[in-house]
C-alpha positions as MATLAB code, in Angstrom:
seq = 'XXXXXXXXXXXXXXXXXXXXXXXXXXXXXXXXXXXXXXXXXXXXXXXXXXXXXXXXXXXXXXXXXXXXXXXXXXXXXXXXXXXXXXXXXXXXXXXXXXXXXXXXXXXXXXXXXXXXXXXXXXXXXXXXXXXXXXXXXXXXXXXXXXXXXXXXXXXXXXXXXXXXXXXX';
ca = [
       0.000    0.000    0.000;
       1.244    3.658   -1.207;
       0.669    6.708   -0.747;
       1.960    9.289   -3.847;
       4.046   12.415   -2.533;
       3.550   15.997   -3.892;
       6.281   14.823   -6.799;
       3.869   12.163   -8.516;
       6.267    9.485   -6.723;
       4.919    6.612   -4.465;
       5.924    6.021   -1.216;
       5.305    2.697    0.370;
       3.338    3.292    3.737;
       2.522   -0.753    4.157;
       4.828   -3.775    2.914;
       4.714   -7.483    2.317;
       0.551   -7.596    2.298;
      -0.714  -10.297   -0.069;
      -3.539   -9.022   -2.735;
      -5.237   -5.576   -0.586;
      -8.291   -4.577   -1.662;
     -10.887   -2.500   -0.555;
      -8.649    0.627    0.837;
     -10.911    2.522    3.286;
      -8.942    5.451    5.541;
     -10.460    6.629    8.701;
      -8.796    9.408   10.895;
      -5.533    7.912   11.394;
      -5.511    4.729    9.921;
      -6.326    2.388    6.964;
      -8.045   -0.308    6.461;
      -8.097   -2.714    3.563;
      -9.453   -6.161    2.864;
      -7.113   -8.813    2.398;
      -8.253  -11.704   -0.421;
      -5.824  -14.357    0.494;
      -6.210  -14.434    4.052;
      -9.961  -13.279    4.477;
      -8.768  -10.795    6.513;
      -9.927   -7.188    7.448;
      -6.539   -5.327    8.384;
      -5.495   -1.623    9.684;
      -2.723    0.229    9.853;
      -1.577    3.812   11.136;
      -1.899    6.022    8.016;
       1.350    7.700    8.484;
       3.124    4.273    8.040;
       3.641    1.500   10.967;
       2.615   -2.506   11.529;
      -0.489   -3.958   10.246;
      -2.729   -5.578   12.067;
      -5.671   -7.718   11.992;
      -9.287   -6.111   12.880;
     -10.905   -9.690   11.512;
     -10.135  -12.229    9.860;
     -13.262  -14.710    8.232;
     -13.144  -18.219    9.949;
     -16.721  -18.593    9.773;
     -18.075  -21.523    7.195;
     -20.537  -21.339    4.818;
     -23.496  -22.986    6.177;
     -22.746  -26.171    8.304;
     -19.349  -27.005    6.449;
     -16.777  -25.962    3.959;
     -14.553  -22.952    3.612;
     -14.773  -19.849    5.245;
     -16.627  -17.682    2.310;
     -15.001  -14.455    1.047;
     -16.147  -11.117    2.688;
     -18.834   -8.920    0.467;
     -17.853   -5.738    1.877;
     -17.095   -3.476    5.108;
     -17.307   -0.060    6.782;
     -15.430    1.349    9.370;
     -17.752    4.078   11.536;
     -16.524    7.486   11.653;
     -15.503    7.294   15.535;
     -13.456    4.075   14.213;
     -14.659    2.082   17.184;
     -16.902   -0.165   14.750;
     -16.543   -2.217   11.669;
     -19.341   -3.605    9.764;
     -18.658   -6.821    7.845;
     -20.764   -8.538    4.964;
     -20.558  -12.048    4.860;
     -22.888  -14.411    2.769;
     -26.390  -13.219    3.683;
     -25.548  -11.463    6.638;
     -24.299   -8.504    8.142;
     -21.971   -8.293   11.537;
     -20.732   -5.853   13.691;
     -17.223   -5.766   15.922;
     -15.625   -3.757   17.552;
     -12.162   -2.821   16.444;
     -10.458   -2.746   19.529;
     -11.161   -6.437   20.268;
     -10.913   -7.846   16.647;
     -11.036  -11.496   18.818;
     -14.580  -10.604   20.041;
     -17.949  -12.410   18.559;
     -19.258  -10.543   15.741;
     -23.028   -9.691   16.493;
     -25.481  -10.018   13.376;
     -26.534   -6.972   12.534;
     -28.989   -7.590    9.636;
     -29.894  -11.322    7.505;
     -30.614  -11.021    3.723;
     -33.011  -14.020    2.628;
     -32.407  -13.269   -1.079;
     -28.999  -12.687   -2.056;
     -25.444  -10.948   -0.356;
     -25.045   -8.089    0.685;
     -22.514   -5.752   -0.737;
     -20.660   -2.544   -0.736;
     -21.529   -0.991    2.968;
     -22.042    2.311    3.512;
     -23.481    3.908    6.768;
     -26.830    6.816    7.308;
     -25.459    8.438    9.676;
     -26.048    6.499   12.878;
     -29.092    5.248   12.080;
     -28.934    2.760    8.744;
     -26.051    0.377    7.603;
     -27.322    0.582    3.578;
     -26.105   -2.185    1.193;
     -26.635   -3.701   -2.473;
     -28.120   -7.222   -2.107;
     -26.506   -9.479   -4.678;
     -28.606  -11.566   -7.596;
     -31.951   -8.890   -6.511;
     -32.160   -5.159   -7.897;
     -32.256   -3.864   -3.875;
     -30.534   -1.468   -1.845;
     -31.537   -2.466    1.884;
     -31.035    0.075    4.926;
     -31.491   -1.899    8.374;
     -31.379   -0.447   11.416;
     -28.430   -0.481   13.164;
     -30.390   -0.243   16.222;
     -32.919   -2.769   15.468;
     -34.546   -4.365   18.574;
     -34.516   -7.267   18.687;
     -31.560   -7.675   16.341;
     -31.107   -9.072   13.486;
     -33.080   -7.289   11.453;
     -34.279   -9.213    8.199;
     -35.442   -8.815    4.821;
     -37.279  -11.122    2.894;
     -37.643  -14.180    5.316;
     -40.627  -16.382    5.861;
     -42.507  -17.110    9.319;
     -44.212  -20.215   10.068;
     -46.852  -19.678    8.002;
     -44.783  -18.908    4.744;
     -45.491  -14.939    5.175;
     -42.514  -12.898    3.769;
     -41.449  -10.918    6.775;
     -39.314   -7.910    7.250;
     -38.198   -6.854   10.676;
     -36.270   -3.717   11.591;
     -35.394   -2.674    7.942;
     -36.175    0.290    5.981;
     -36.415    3.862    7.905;
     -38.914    6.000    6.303;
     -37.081    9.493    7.021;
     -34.433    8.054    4.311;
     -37.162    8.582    1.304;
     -38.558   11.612    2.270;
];
């Protein structure tokens, strides 16, 4: 990872990371998404050791490997990352990158995708394979909050998504 001086002429900030993607900067450090290792890592922006905020261990379904991430956000405080992964949506914080992600949100048709936040109020996403943009909550109760999902009688439900004041 590089940064380009006031000459046009990179200057390497980060070394020896395999395939980042995804760079995202907030305050004073970065954060990028690391394809090999399923891993979400930071580093101070001015240049330092890299670190790992998460790395994906979690299987898809009951077995198999860990699936790749869909996307993330860091929150503007940078005490929160938001992570897409398969149909869901977690939240950690970044200070304990060993803690259990929570589920933030559950997507019954498709992944979610590029993150981006409303302020404090909405974690908004593409869903994958559907022409959507979802906003849940991020303060659903109870949590997760899901789209598209059936109850016991075979009703679509959705719990804790869209808020209104984003359309008006």
């Amino acid at each position: 990872i590089s940064k380009v001086n006031a000459t046009g002429t990179p200057t390497a900030i980060i070394t020896g990371e395999k395939l980042p993607t995804w760079l995202a900067s907030n305050g004073a450090n970065l954060f990028w998404y690391d394809r090999t290792t399923k891993a979400i890592r930071k580093a101070p922006a001015a240049g330092g050791v890299a670190s790992d905020v998460y790395v994906n261990t979690m299987t898809a379904g009951t077995a198999g490997p860990a699936p790749a991430v869909g996307g993330f956000v860091v929150t503007p405080d940078g005490a929160t990352i938001y992570i897409s992964l398969g149909n869901n949506v977690y939240s950690l914080p970044v200070a304990t990158p060993a803690a259990t992600p929570t589920l933030i949100a559950t997507e019954d048709h498709g992944q979610p995708g590029a993150l981006a936040l409303n302020g404090t109020k909405n974690i908004v996403y593409p869903v994958a394979s559907t022409v959507d943009v979802d906003a849940p909550l991020l303060a659903a109760n109870p949590l997760p909050a899901k789209c598209g999902l059936e109850d016991a009688t075979g009703d679509v439900i959705e719990v804790a998504y869209l808020d209104t004041t984003l359309w008006e």
